Amino acid sequence: MQLLTIAAAIFVLGLLVTAHELGHFATAKLTGMRVDEFAIGFGPKLLSTKRGDTVYSIRAIPLGGFNDIAGMDPSNKPDDGSGFCDKSIPARMLVIIAGSAMNFILPVFLFFGVIFFNGYGTPSTEPVFGEVIEDMPAAQAGLMAGDRVLSIDGKPIEKWADFSKSLDGLSENQSVAITFERAGAVSTVEVTPMHEGSRNLLGVRSDSTIIHPGFFESIVLAVGRTIDFTTMMLSALADLIASPSHEAVSGPIGIAQMAGQAASAGFAALINFAALLSLNLAIINMLPVPALDGGHFVTLVIEGLRGRPLTPKALMYTQRVGVVLMLLLMIVATKNDLVRVLHL
């Protein structure tokens, strides 16, 4: 399982980093900038090859990547006008946002692949258990996935909505008699739902019907799913900013653990996790924080408004602030990961 977790984490992070850095790389080349190195990973080089002006490398630590674009430092720009700082502000903005843009685009392709090849589940209206959760009342009473509910307390159940409605209004510790069919045999069991607030829970989920849409419908669904999850993440981020909670932050260890859990559920689940993580990376990376792409974008906006770039001293201080903030965030994230993994 540890090997699966490591492999899944490397696959997911490698996919996201490659897409992100390809965005920067392609737009840099498109706008006439010289890219000295395109690297996946950090640390010592494992593999490298040179094509034209660019060295393409894979490095030992798979926790990121970078593009070494000439002229990012104005004091060390090339003489042929191919440096980052030589290009127009719109061109530089395009290069900066292209990485996050790719992390928004990638999930569309990933969701499309899952939907088109695997289909998607839609809740069935039939009163059939699709899942019975362990250690919940239904499982403790012996109910199983695939059981069809015929009646509750003698009242016929014809669809899932009838089943859900029959649990409404029960008082705490009130049991119900569930008559069900399994493999042609009819049985009845007494079940006492778990009372949680105003809800009565048995620990069951409805069955689902798998729908296999066509090519173009899959694209539409993938785009819609990407928009929906992006909206949800932005809302969650707004809530986190309004009510900060460091416990919600996860680092590389936590991501690796979640990747391993997703991989154990199947390749489709791992692809879905990669898509969600890609959206999360895109949103976080565009925050107006120095050292992130969003912070770099803001400095370009300021340059455009001022008519001249920030002074080297101002840039140095903003970058230092950004690095300190990122280090603090990494410390908090690593602490949270260790607490979760070691159950401290």
mmCIF file with all atom_site columns, N, CA and C in Angstrom, residues 115-180:
data_model
loop_
_atom_site.group_PDB
_atom_site.id
_atom_site.type_symbol
_atom_site.label_atom_id
_atom_site.label_alt_id
_atom_site.label_comp_id
_atom_site.label_asym_id
_atom_site.label_entity_id
_atom_site.label_seq_id
_atom_site.pdbx_PDB_ins_code
_atom_site.Cartn_x
_atom_site.Cartn_y
_atom_site.Cartn_z
_atom_site.occupancy
_atom_site.B_iso_or_equiv
_atom_site.pdbx_formal_charge
_atom_site.auth_seq_id
_atom_site.auth_comp_id
_atom_site.auth_asym_id
_atom_site.auth_atom_id
_atom_site.pdbx_PDB_model_num
ATOM 1   N N  . ILE A 1 115 ? -15.768 10.369 -17.798 1.00 0.00 ? 115 ILE A N  1
ATOM 2   C CA . ILE A 1 115 ? -17.184 10.323 -18.177 1.00 0.00 ? 115 ILE A CA 1
ATOM 3   C C  . ILE A 1 115 ? -17.380 9.527  -19.463 1.00 0.00 ? 115 ILE A C  1
ATOM 4   N N  . PHE A 1 116 ? -16.529 9.781  -20.462 1.00 0.00 ? 116 PHE A N  1
ATOM 5   C CA . PHE A 1 116 ? -16.717 9.144  -21.770 1.00 0.00 ? 116 PHE A CA 1
ATOM 6   C C  . PHE A 1 116 ? -16.440 7.645  -21.712 1.00 0.00 ? 116 PHE A C  1
ATOM 7   N N  . PHE A 1 117 ? -15.389 7.245  -21.015 1.00 0.00 ? 117 PHE A N  1
ATOM 8   C CA . PHE A 1 117 ? -15.008 5.826  -21.004 1.00 0.00 ? 117 PHE A CA 1
ATOM 9   C C  . PHE A 1 117 ? -15.692 5.033  -19.888 1.00 0.00 ? 117 PHE A C  1
ATOM 10  N N  . ASN A 1 118 ? -16.009 5.698  -18.751 1.00 0.00 ? 118 ASN A N  1
ATOM 11  C CA . ASN A 1 118 ? -16.604 4.979  -17.624 1.00 0.00 ? 118 ASN A CA 1
ATOM 12  C C  . ASN A 1 118 ? -18.087 5.280  -17.435 1.00 0.00 ? 118 ASN A C  1
ATOM 13  N N  . GLY A 1 119 ? -18.553 6.379  -18.056 1.00 0.00 ? 119 GLY A N  1
ATOM 14  C CA . GLY A 1 119 ? -19.922 6.803  -17.791 1.00 0.00 ? 119 GLY A CA 1
ATOM 15  C C  . GLY A 1 119 ? -20.008 7.495  -16.444 1.00 0.00 ? 119 GLY A C  1
ATOM 16  N N  . TYR A 1 120 ? -21.202 7.853  -16.073 1.00 0.00 ? 120 TYR A N  1
ATOM 17  C CA . TYR A 1 120 ? -21.399 8.474  -14.758 1.00 0.00 ? 120 TYR A CA 1
ATOM 18  C C  . TYR A 1 120 ? -22.668 7.919  -14.130 1.00 0.00 ? 120 TYR A C  1
ATOM 19  N N  . GLY A 1 121 ? -22.679 7.905  -12.815 1.00 0.00 ? 121 GLY A N  1
ATOM 20  C CA . GLY A 1 121 ? -23.804 7.339  -12.093 1.00 0.00 ? 121 GLY A CA 1
ATOM 21  C C  . GLY A 1 121 ? -24.860 8.378  -11.782 1.00 0.00 ? 121 GLY A C  1
ATOM 22  N N  . THR A 1 122 ? -26.099 8.013  -11.953 1.00 0.00 ? 122 THR A N  1
ATOM 23  C CA . THR A 1 122 ? -27.210 8.861  -11.545 1.00 0.00 ? 122 THR A CA 1
ATOM 24  C C  . THR A 1 122 ? -28.063 8.057  -10.574 1.00 0.00 ? 122 THR A C  1
ATOM 25  N N  . PRO A 1 123 ? -28.504 8.659  -9.457  1.00 0.00 ? 123 PRO A N  1
ATOM 26  C CA . PRO A 1 123 ? -29.257 7.892  -8.456  1.00 0.00 ? 123 PRO A CA 1
ATOM 27  C C  . PRO A 1 123 ? -30.479 7.201  -9.055  1.00 0.00 ? 123 PRO A C  1
ATOM 28  N N  . SER A 1 124 ? -30.639 5.949  -8.706  1.00 0.00 ? 124 SER A N  1
ATOM 29  C CA . SER A 1 124 ? -31.793 5.187  -9.162  1.00 0.00 ? 124 SER A CA 1
ATOM 30  C C  . SER A 1 124 ? -33.022 5.541  -8.319  1.00 0.00 ? 124 SER A C  1
ATOM 31  N N  . THR A 1 125 ? -34.170 5.503  -8.928  1.00 0.00 ? 125 THR A N  1
ATOM 32  C CA . THR A 1 125 ? -35.423 5.759  -8.189  1.00 0.00 ? 125 THR A CA 1
ATOM 33  C C  . THR A 1 125 ? -35.938 4.487  -7.533  1.00 0.00 ? 125 THR A C  1
ATOM 34  N N  . GLU A 1 126 ? -35.332 3.351  -7.859  1.00 0.00 ? 126 GLU A N  1
ATOM 35  C CA . GLU A 1 126 ? -35.775 2.070  -7.290  1.00 0.00 ? 126 GLU A CA 1
ATOM 36  C C  . GLU A 1 126 ? -35.380 1.989  -5.812  1.00 0.00 ? 126 GLU A C  1
ATOM 37  N N  . PRO A 1 127 ? -36.226 1.363  -4.977  1.00 0.00 ? 127 PRO A N  1
ATOM 38  C CA . PRO A 1 127 ? -35.910 1.233  -3.540  1.00 0.00 ? 127 PRO A CA 1
ATOM 39  C C  . PRO A 1 127 ? -34.923 0.093  -3.276  1.00 0.00 ? 127 PRO A C  1
ATOM 40  N N  . VAL A 1 128 ? -33.752 0.218  -3.881  1.00 0.00 ? 128 VAL A N  1
ATOM 41  C CA . VAL A 1 128 ? -32.727 -0.823 -3.763  1.00 0.00 ? 128 VAL A CA 1
ATOM 42  C C  . VAL A 1 128 ? -31.480 -0.211 -3.139  1.00 0.00 ? 128 VAL A C  1
ATOM 43  N N  . PHE A 1 129 ? -30.896 -0.921 -2.182  1.00 0.00 ? 129 PHE A N  1
ATOM 44  C CA . PHE A 1 129 ? -29.687 -0.423 -1.529  1.00 0.00 ? 129 PHE A CA 1
ATOM 45  C C  . PHE A 1 129 ? -28.490 -0.570 -2.477  1.00 0.00 ? 129 PHE A C  1
ATOM 46  N N  . GLY A 1 130 ? -27.840 0.550  -2.764  1.00 0.00 ? 130 GLY A N  1
ATOM 47  C CA . GLY A 1 130 ? -26.625 0.493  -3.562  1.00 0.00 ? 130 GLY A CA 1
ATOM 48  C C  . GLY A 1 130 ? -25.408 0.305  -2.686  1.00 0.00 ? 130 GLY A C  1
ATOM 49  N N  . GLU A 1 131 ? -25.480 0.819  -1.447  1.00 0.00 ? 131 GLU A N  1
ATOM 50  C CA . GLU A 1 131 ? -24.375 0.679  -0.496  1.00 0.00 ? 131 GLU A CA 1
ATOM 51  C C  . GLU A 1 131 ? -24.932 0.633  0.912   1.00 0.00 ? 131 GLU A C  1
ATOM 52  N N  . VAL A 1 132 ? -24.386 -0.256 1.708   1.00 0.00 ? 132 VAL A N  1
ATOM 53  C CA . VAL A 1 132 ? -24.737 -0.341 3.130   1.00 0.00 ? 132 VAL A CA 1
ATOM 54  C C  . VAL A 1 132 ? -23.449 -0.107 3.908   1.00 0.00 ? 132 VAL A C  1
ATOM 55  N N  . ILE A 1 133 ? -23.419 0.960  4.692   1.00 0.00 ? 133 ILE A N  1
ATOM 56  C CA . ILE A 1 133 ? -22.195 1.391  5.364   1.00 0.00 ? 133 ILE A CA 1
ATOM 57  C C  . ILE A 1 133 ? -21.944 0.571  6.624   1.00 0.00 ? 133 ILE A C  1
ATOM 58  N N  . GLU A 1 134 ? -20.709 0.125  6.777   1.00 0.00 ? 134 GLU A N  1
ATOM 59  C CA . GLU A 1 134 ? -20.344 -0.702 7.932   1.00 0.00 ? 134 GLU A CA 1
ATOM 60  C C  . GLU A 1 134 ? -20.597 0.030  9.245   1.00 0.00 ? 134 GLU A C  1
ATOM 61  N N  . ASP A 1 135 ? -20.979 -0.760 10.259  1.00 0.00 ? 135 ASP A N  1
ATOM 62  C CA . ASP A 1 135 ? -21.158 -0.274 11.635  1.00 0.00 ? 135 ASP A CA 1
ATOM 63  C C  . ASP A 1 135 ? -22.296 0.731  11.770  1.00 0.00 ? 135 ASP A C  1
ATOM 64  N N  . MET A 1 136 ? -23.140 0.853  10.758  1.00 0.00 ? 136 MET A N  1
ATOM 65  C CA . MET A 1 136 ? -24.334 1.688  10.850  1.00 0.00 ? 136 MET A CA 1
ATOM 66  C C  . MET A 1 136 ? -25.540 0.769  11.093  1.00 0.00 ? 136 MET A C  1
ATOM 67  N N  . PRO A 1 137 ? -26.697 1.333  11.499  1.00 0.00 ? 137 PRO A N  1
ATOM 68  C CA . PRO A 1 137 ? -27.845 0.486  11.881  1.00 0.00 ? 137 PRO A CA 1
ATOM 69  C C  . PRO A 1 137 ? -28.261 -0.541 10.841  1.00 0.00 ? 137 PRO A C  1
ATOM 70  N N  . ALA A 1 138 ? -28.286 -0.172 9.552   1.00 0.00 ? 138 ALA A N  1
ATOM 71  C CA . ALA A 1 138 ? -28.728 -1.128 8.528   1.00 0.00 ? 138 ALA A CA 1
ATOM 72  C C  . ALA A 1 138 ? -27.791 -2.323 8.458   1.00 0.00 ? 138 ALA A C  1
ATOM 73  N N  . ALA A 1 139 ? -26.482 -2.069 8.473   1.00 0.00 ? 139 ALA A N  1
ATOM 74  C CA . ALA A 1 139 ? -25.509 -3.152 8.411   1.00 0.00 ? 139 ALA A CA 1
ATOM 75  C C  . ALA A 1 139 ? -25.593 -4.022 9.657   1.00 0.00 ? 139 ALA A C  1
ATOM 76  N N  . GLN A 1 140 ? -25.772 -3.403 10.795  1.00 0.00 ? 140 GLN A N  1
ATOM 77  C CA . GLN A 1 140 ? -25.872 -4.159 12.044  1.00 0.00 ? 140 GLN A CA 1
ATOM 78  C C  . GLN A 1 140 ? -27.108 -5.052 12.067  1.00 0.00 ? 140 GLN A C  1
ATOM 79  N N  . ALA A 1 141 ? -28.146 -4.639 11.325  1.00 0.00 ? 141 ALA A N  1
ATOM 80  C CA . ALA A 1 141 ? -29.369 -5.447 11.260  1.00 0.00 ? 141 ALA A CA 1
ATOM 81  C C  . ALA A 1 141 ? -29.282 -6.539 10.203  1.00 0.00 ? 141 ALA A C  1
ATOM 82  N N  . GLY A 1 142 ? -28.183 -6.567 9.439   1.00 0.00 ? 142 GLY A N  1
ATOM 83  C CA . GLY A 1 142 ? -27.998 -7.616 8.445   1.00 0.00 ? 142 GLY A CA 1
ATOM 84  C C  . GLY A 1 142 ? -28.411 -7.252 7.038   1.00 0.00 ? 142 GLY A C  1
ATOM 85  N N  . LEU A 1 143 ? -28.787 -6.008 6.813   1.00 0.00 ? 143 LEU A N  1
ATOM 86  C CA . LEU A 1 143 ? -29.142 -5.587 5.465   1.00 0.00 ? 143 LEU A CA 1
ATOM 87  C C  . LEU A 1 143 ? -27.887 -5.470 4.607   1.00 0.00 ? 143 LEU A C  1
ATOM 88  N N  . MET A 1 144 ? -28.048 -5.703 3.301   1.00 0.00 ? 144 MET A N  1
ATOM 89  C CA . MET A 1 144 ? -26.903 -5.730 2.403   1.00 0.00 ? 144 MET A CA 1
ATOM 90  C C  . MET A 1 144 ? -27.198 -4.959 1.119   1.00 0.00 ? 144 MET A C  1
ATOM 91  N N  . ALA A 1 145 ? -26.117 -4.558 0.430   1.00 0.00 ? 145 ALA A N  1
ATOM 92  C CA . ALA A 1 145 ? -26.274 -3.907 -0.868  1.00 0.00 ? 145 ALA A CA 1
ATOM 93  C C  . ALA A 1 145 ? -26.995 -4.859 -1.815  1.00 0.00 ? 145 ALA A C  1
ATOM 94  N N  . GLY A 1 146 ? -27.942 -4.344 -2.577  1.00 0.00 ? 146 GLY A N  1
ATOM 95  C CA . GLY A 1 146 ? -28.733 -5.158 -3.493  1.00 0.00 ? 146 GLY A CA 1
ATOM 96  C C  . GLY A 1 146 ? -30.088 -5.540 -2.949  1.00 0.00 ? 146 GLY A C  1
ATOM 97  N N  . ASP A 1 147 ? -30.298 -5.363 -1.635  1.00 0.00 ? 147 ASP A N  1
ATOM 98  C CA . ASP A 1 147 ? -31.607 -5.664 -1.051  1.00 0.00 ? 147 ASP A CA 1
ATOM 99  C C  . ASP A 1 147 ? -32.652 -4.677 -1.568  1.00 0.00 ? 147 ASP A C  1
ATOM 100 N N  . ARG A 1 148 ? -33.825 -5.189 -1.941  1.00 0.00 ? 148 ARG A N  1
ATOM 101 C CA . ARG A 1 148 ? -34.928 -4.339 -2.402  1.00 0.00 ? 148 ARG A CA 1
ATOM 102 C C  . ARG A 1 148 ? -35.957 -4.196 -1.271  1.00 0.00 ? 148 ARG A C  1
ATOM 103 N N  . VAL A 1 149 ? -36.235 -2.975 -0.870  1.00 0.00 ? 149 VAL A N  1
ATOM 104 C CA . VAL A 1 149 ? -37.196 -2.720 0.201   1.00 0.00 ? 149 VAL A CA 1
ATOM 105 C C  . VAL A 1 149 ? -38.609 -2.856 -0.351  1.00 0.00 ? 149 VAL A C  1
ATOM 106 N N  . LEU A 1 150 ? -39.404 -3.684 0.299   1.00 0.00 ? 150 LEU A N  1
ATOM 107 C CA . LEU A 1 150 ? -40.796 -3.894 -0.120  1.00 0.00 ? 150 LEU A CA 1
ATOM 108 C C  . LEU A 1 150 ? -41.769 -3.078 0.711   1.00 0.00 ? 150 LEU A C  1
ATOM 109 N N  . SER A 1 151 ? -41.498 -2.978 2.018   1.00 0.00 ? 151 SER A N  1
ATOM 110 C CA . SER A 1 151 ? -42.392 -2.202 2.878   1.00 0.00 ? 151 SER A CA 1
ATOM 111 C C  . SER A 1 151 ? -41.669 -1.806 4.157   1.00 0.00 ? 151 SER A C  1
ATOM 112 N N  . ILE A 1 152 ? -42.172 -0.773 4.812   1.00 0.00 ? 152 ILE A N  1
ATOM 113 C CA . ILE A 1 152 ? -41.669 -0.342 6.110   1.00 0.00 ? 152 ILE A CA 1
ATOM 114 C C  . ILE A 1 152 ? -42.868 -0.185 7.030   1.00 0.00 ? 152 ILE A C  1
ATOM 115 N N  . ASP A 1 153 ? -42.829 -0.946 8.119   1.00 0.00 ? 153 ASP A N  1
ATOM 116 C CA . ASP A 1 153 ? -43.962 -0.983 9.061   1.00 0.00 ? 153 ASP A CA 1
ATOM 117 C C  . ASP A 1 153 ? -45.262 -1.285 8.338   1.00 0.00 ? 153 ASP A C  1
ATOM 118 N N  . GLY A 1 154 ? -45.177 -2.161 7.342   1.00 0.00 ? 154 GLY A N  1
ATOM 119 C CA . GLY A 1 154 ? -46.364 -2.599 6.615   1.00 0.00 ? 154 GLY A CA 1
ATOM 120 C C  . GLY A 1 154 ? -46.788 -1.700 5.476   1.00 0.00 ? 154 GLY A C  1
ATOM 121 N N  . LYS A 1 155 ? -46.180 -0.522 5.336   1.00 0.00 ? 155 LYS A N  1
ATOM 122 C CA . LYS A 1 155 ? -46.550 0.402  4.253   1.00 0.00 ? 155 LYS A CA 1
ATOM 123 C C  . LYS A 1 155 ? -45.702 0.091  3.019   1.00 0.00 ? 155 LYS A C  1
ATOM 124 N N  . PRO A 1 156 ? -46.346 -0.150 1.873   1.00 0.00 ? 156 PRO A N  1
ATOM 125 C CA . PRO A 1 156 ? -45.601 -0.502 0.656   1.00 0.00 ? 156 PRO A CA 1
ATOM 126 C C  . PRO A 1 156 ? -44.625 0.601  0.239   1.00 0.00 ? 156 PRO A C  1
ATOM 127 N N  . ILE A 1 157 ? -43.460 0.175  -0.209  1.00 0.00 ? 157 ILE A N  1
ATOM 128 C CA . ILE A 1 157 ? -42.427 1.103  -0.705  1.00 0.00 ? 157 ILE A CA 1
ATOM 129 C C  . ILE A 1 157 ? -42.241 0.803  -2.192  1.00 0.00 ? 157 ILE A C  1
ATOM 130 N N  . GLU A 1 158 ? -42.544 1.791  -3.037  1.00 0.00 ? 158 GLU A N  1
ATOM 131 C CA . GLU A 1 158 ? -42.456 1.587  -4.479  1.00 0.00 ? 158 GLU A CA 1
ATOM 132 C C  . GLU A 1 158 ? -41.269 2.302  -5.108  1.00 0.00 ? 158 GLU A C  1
ATOM 133 N N  . LYS A 1 159 ? -40.765 3.339  -4.466  1.00 0.00 ? 159 LYS A N  1
ATOM 134 C CA . LYS A 1 159 ? -39.607 4.056  -5.005  1.00 0.00 ? 159 LYS A CA 1
ATOM 135 C C  . LYS A 1 159 ? -38.755 4.568  -3.849  1.00 0.00 ? 159 LYS A C  1
ATOM 136 N N  . TRP A 1 160 ? -37.527 5.002  -4.185  1.00 0.00 ? 160 TRP A N  1
ATOM 137 C CA . TRP A 1 160 ? -36.584 5.415  -3.149  1.00 0.00 ? 160 TRP A CA 1
ATOM 138 C C  . TRP A 1 160 ? -37.113 6.582  -2.325  1.00 0.00 ? 160 TRP A C  1
ATOM 139 N N  . ALA A 1 161 ? -37.838 7.479  -2.963  1.00 0.00 ? 161 ALA A N  1
ATOM 140 C CA . ALA A 1 161 ? -38.395 8.628  -2.243  1.00 0.00 ? 161 ALA A CA 1
ATOM 141 C C  . ALA A 1 161 ? -39.355 8.167  -1.140  1.00 0.00 ? 161 ALA A C  1
ATOM 142 N N  . ASP A 1 162 ? -40.101 7.081  -1.396  1.00 0.00 ? 162 ASP A N  1
ATOM 143 C CA . ASP A 1 162 ? -40.996 6.538  -0.361  1.00 0.00 ? 162 ASP A CA 1
ATOM 144 C C  . ASP A 1 162 ? -40.194 6.037  0.828   1.00 0.00 ? 162 ASP A C  1
ATOM 145 N N  . PHE A 1 163 ? -39.068 5.382  0.529   1.00 0.00 ? 163 PHE A N  1
ATOM 146 C CA . PHE A 1 163 ? -38.210 4.869  1.589   1.00 0.00 ? 163 PHE A CA 1
ATOM 147 C C  . PHE A 1 163 ? -37.666 6.011  2.450   1.00 0.00 ? 163 PHE A C  1
ATOM 148 N N  . SER A 1 164 ? -37.145 7.061  1.793   1.00 0.00 ? 164 SER A N  1
ATOM 149 C CA . SER A 1 164 ? -36.598 8.203  2.539   1.00 0.00 ? 164 SER A CA 1
ATOM 150 C C  . SER A 1 164 ? -37.667 8.877  3.378   1.00 0.00 ? 164 SER A C  1
ATOM 151 N N  . LYS A 1 165 ? -38.852 9.049  2.794   1.00 0.00 ? 165 LYS A N  1
ATOM 152 C CA . LYS A 1 165 ? -39.947 9.731  3.495   1.00 0.00 ? 165 LYS A CA 1
ATOM 153 C C  . LYS A 1 165 ? -40.417 8.939  4.705   1.00 0.00 ? 165 LYS A C  1
ATOM 154 N N  . SER A 1 166 ? -40.333 7.611  4.622   1.00 0.00 ? 166 SER A N  1
ATOM 155 C CA . SER A 1 166 ? -40.826 6.768  5.720   1.00 0.00 ? 166 SER A CA 1
ATOM 156 C C  . SER A 1 166 ? -39.995 6.931  6.992   1.00 0.00 ? 166 SER A C  1
ATOM 157 N N  . LEU A 1 167 ? -38.760 7.457  6.845   1.00 0.00 ? 167 LEU A N  1
ATOM 158 C CA . LEU A 1 167 ? -37.901 7.629  8.022   1.00 0.00 ? 167 LEU A CA 1
ATOM 159 C C  . LEU A 1 167 ? -38.096 8.993  8.680   1.00 0.00 ? 167 LEU A C  1
ATOM 160 N N  . ASP A 1 168 ? -38.788 9.907  7.983   1.00 0.00 ? 168 ASP A N  1
ATOM 161 C CA . ASP A 1 168 ? -39.016 11.237 8.537   1.00 0.00 ? 168 ASP A CA 1
ATOM 162 C C  . ASP A 1 168 ? -39.984 11.163 9.712   1.00 0.00 ? 168 ASP A C  1
ATOM 163 N N  . GLY A 1 169 ? -39.714 11.969 10.707  1.00 0.00 ? 169 GLY A N  1
ATOM 164 C CA . GLY A 1 169 ? -40.643 12.092 11.832  1.00 0.00 ? 169 GLY A CA 1
ATOM 165 C C  . GLY A 1 169 ? -40.508 11.028 12.894  1.00 0.00 ? 169 GLY A C  1
ATOM 166 N N  . LEU A 1 170 ? -39.569 10.105 12.728  1.00 0.00 ? 170 LEU A N  1
ATOM 167 C CA . LEU A 1 170 ? -39.384 9.083  13.764  1.00 0.00 ? 170 LEU A CA 1
ATOM 168 C C  . LEU A 1 170 ? -38.738 9.705  14.993  1.00 0.00 ? 170 LEU A C  1
ATOM 169 N N  . SER A 1 171 ? -39.175 9.291  16.139  1.00 0.00 ? 171 SER A N  1
ATOM 170 C CA . SER A 1 171 ? -38.572 9.787  17.372  1.00 0.00 ? 171 SER A CA 1
ATOM 171 C C  . SER A 1 171 ? -37.294 9.009  17.664  1.00 0.00 ? 171 SER A C  1
ATOM 172 N N  . GLU A 1 172 ? -36.483 9.556  18.560  1.00 0.00 ? 172 GLU A N  1
ATOM 173 C CA . GLU A 1 172 ? -35.220 8.907  18.897  1.00 0.00 ? 172 GLU A CA 1
ATOM 174 C C  . GLU A 1 172 ? -35.471 7.525  19.496  1.00 0.00 ? 172 GLU A C  1
ATOM 175 N N  . ASN A 1 173 ? -34.686 6.540  19.058  1.00 0.00 ? 173 ASN A N  1
ATOM 176 C CA . ASN A 1 173 ? -34.762 5.144  19.495  1.00 0.00 ? 173 ASN A CA 1
ATOM 177 C C  . ASN A 1 173 ? -36.018 4.418  19.015  1.00 0.00 ? 173 ASN A C  1
ATOM 178 N N  . GLN A 1 174 ? -36.764 5.026  18.094  1.00 0.00 ? 174 GLN A N  1
ATOM 179 C CA . GLN A 1 174 ? -37.929 4.346  17.530  1.00 0.00 ? 174 GLN A CA 1
ATOM 180 C C  . GLN A 1 174 ? -37.478 3.437  16.396  1.00 0.00 ? 174 GLN A C  1
ATOM 181 N N  . SER A 1 175 ? -37.827 2.160  16.463  1.00 0.00 ? 175 SER A N  1
ATOM 182 C CA . SER A 1 175 ? -37.418 1.207  15.446  1.00 0.00 ? 175 SER A CA 1
ATOM 183 C C  . SER A 1 175 ? -38.493 1.056  14.375  1.00 0.00 ? 175 SER A C  1
ATOM 184 N N  . VAL A 1 176 ? -38.079 0.526  13.234  1.00 0.00 ? 176 VAL A N  1
ATOM 185 C CA . VAL A 1 176 ? -39.011 0.273  12.132  1.00 0.00 ? 176 VAL A CA 1
ATOM 186 C C  . VAL A 1 176 ? -38.794 -1.144 11.637  1.00 0.00 ? 176 VAL A C  1
ATOM 187 N N  . ALA A 1 177 ? -39.867 -1.723 11.094  1.00 0.00 ? 177 ALA A N  1
ATOM 188 C CA . ALA A 1 177 ? -39.791 -3.063 10.529  1.00 0.00 ? 177 ALA A CA 1
ATOM 189 C C  . ALA A 1 177 ? -39.618 -2.934 9.014   1.00 0.00 ? 177 ALA A C  1
ATOM 190 N N  . ILE A 1 178 ? -38.481 -3.378 8.513   1.00 0.00 ? 178 ILE A N  1
ATOM 191 C CA . ILE A 1 178 ? -38.185 -3.280 7.082   1.00 0.00 ? 178 ILE A CA 1
ATOM 192 C C  . ILE A 1 178 ? -38.326 -4.669 6.459   1.00 0.00 ? 178 ILE A C  1
ATOM 193 N N  . THR A 1 179 ? -39.249 -4.754 5.515   1.00 0.00 ? 179 THR A N  1
ATOM 194 C CA . THR A 1 179 ? -39.433 -5.992 4.769   1.00 0.00 ? 179 THR A CA 1
ATOM 195 C C  . THR A 1 179 ? -38.721 -5.832 3.431   1.00 0.00 ? 179 THR A C  1
ATOM 196 N N  . PHE A 1 180 ? -37.861 -6.789 3.115   1.00 0.00 ? 180 PHE A N  1
ATOM 197 C CA . PHE A 1 180 ? -37.036 -6.657 1.912   1.00 0.00 ? 180 PHE A CA 1
ATOM 198 C C  . PHE A 1 180 ? -36.935 -7.991 1.183   1.00 0.00 ? 180 PHE A C  1
#
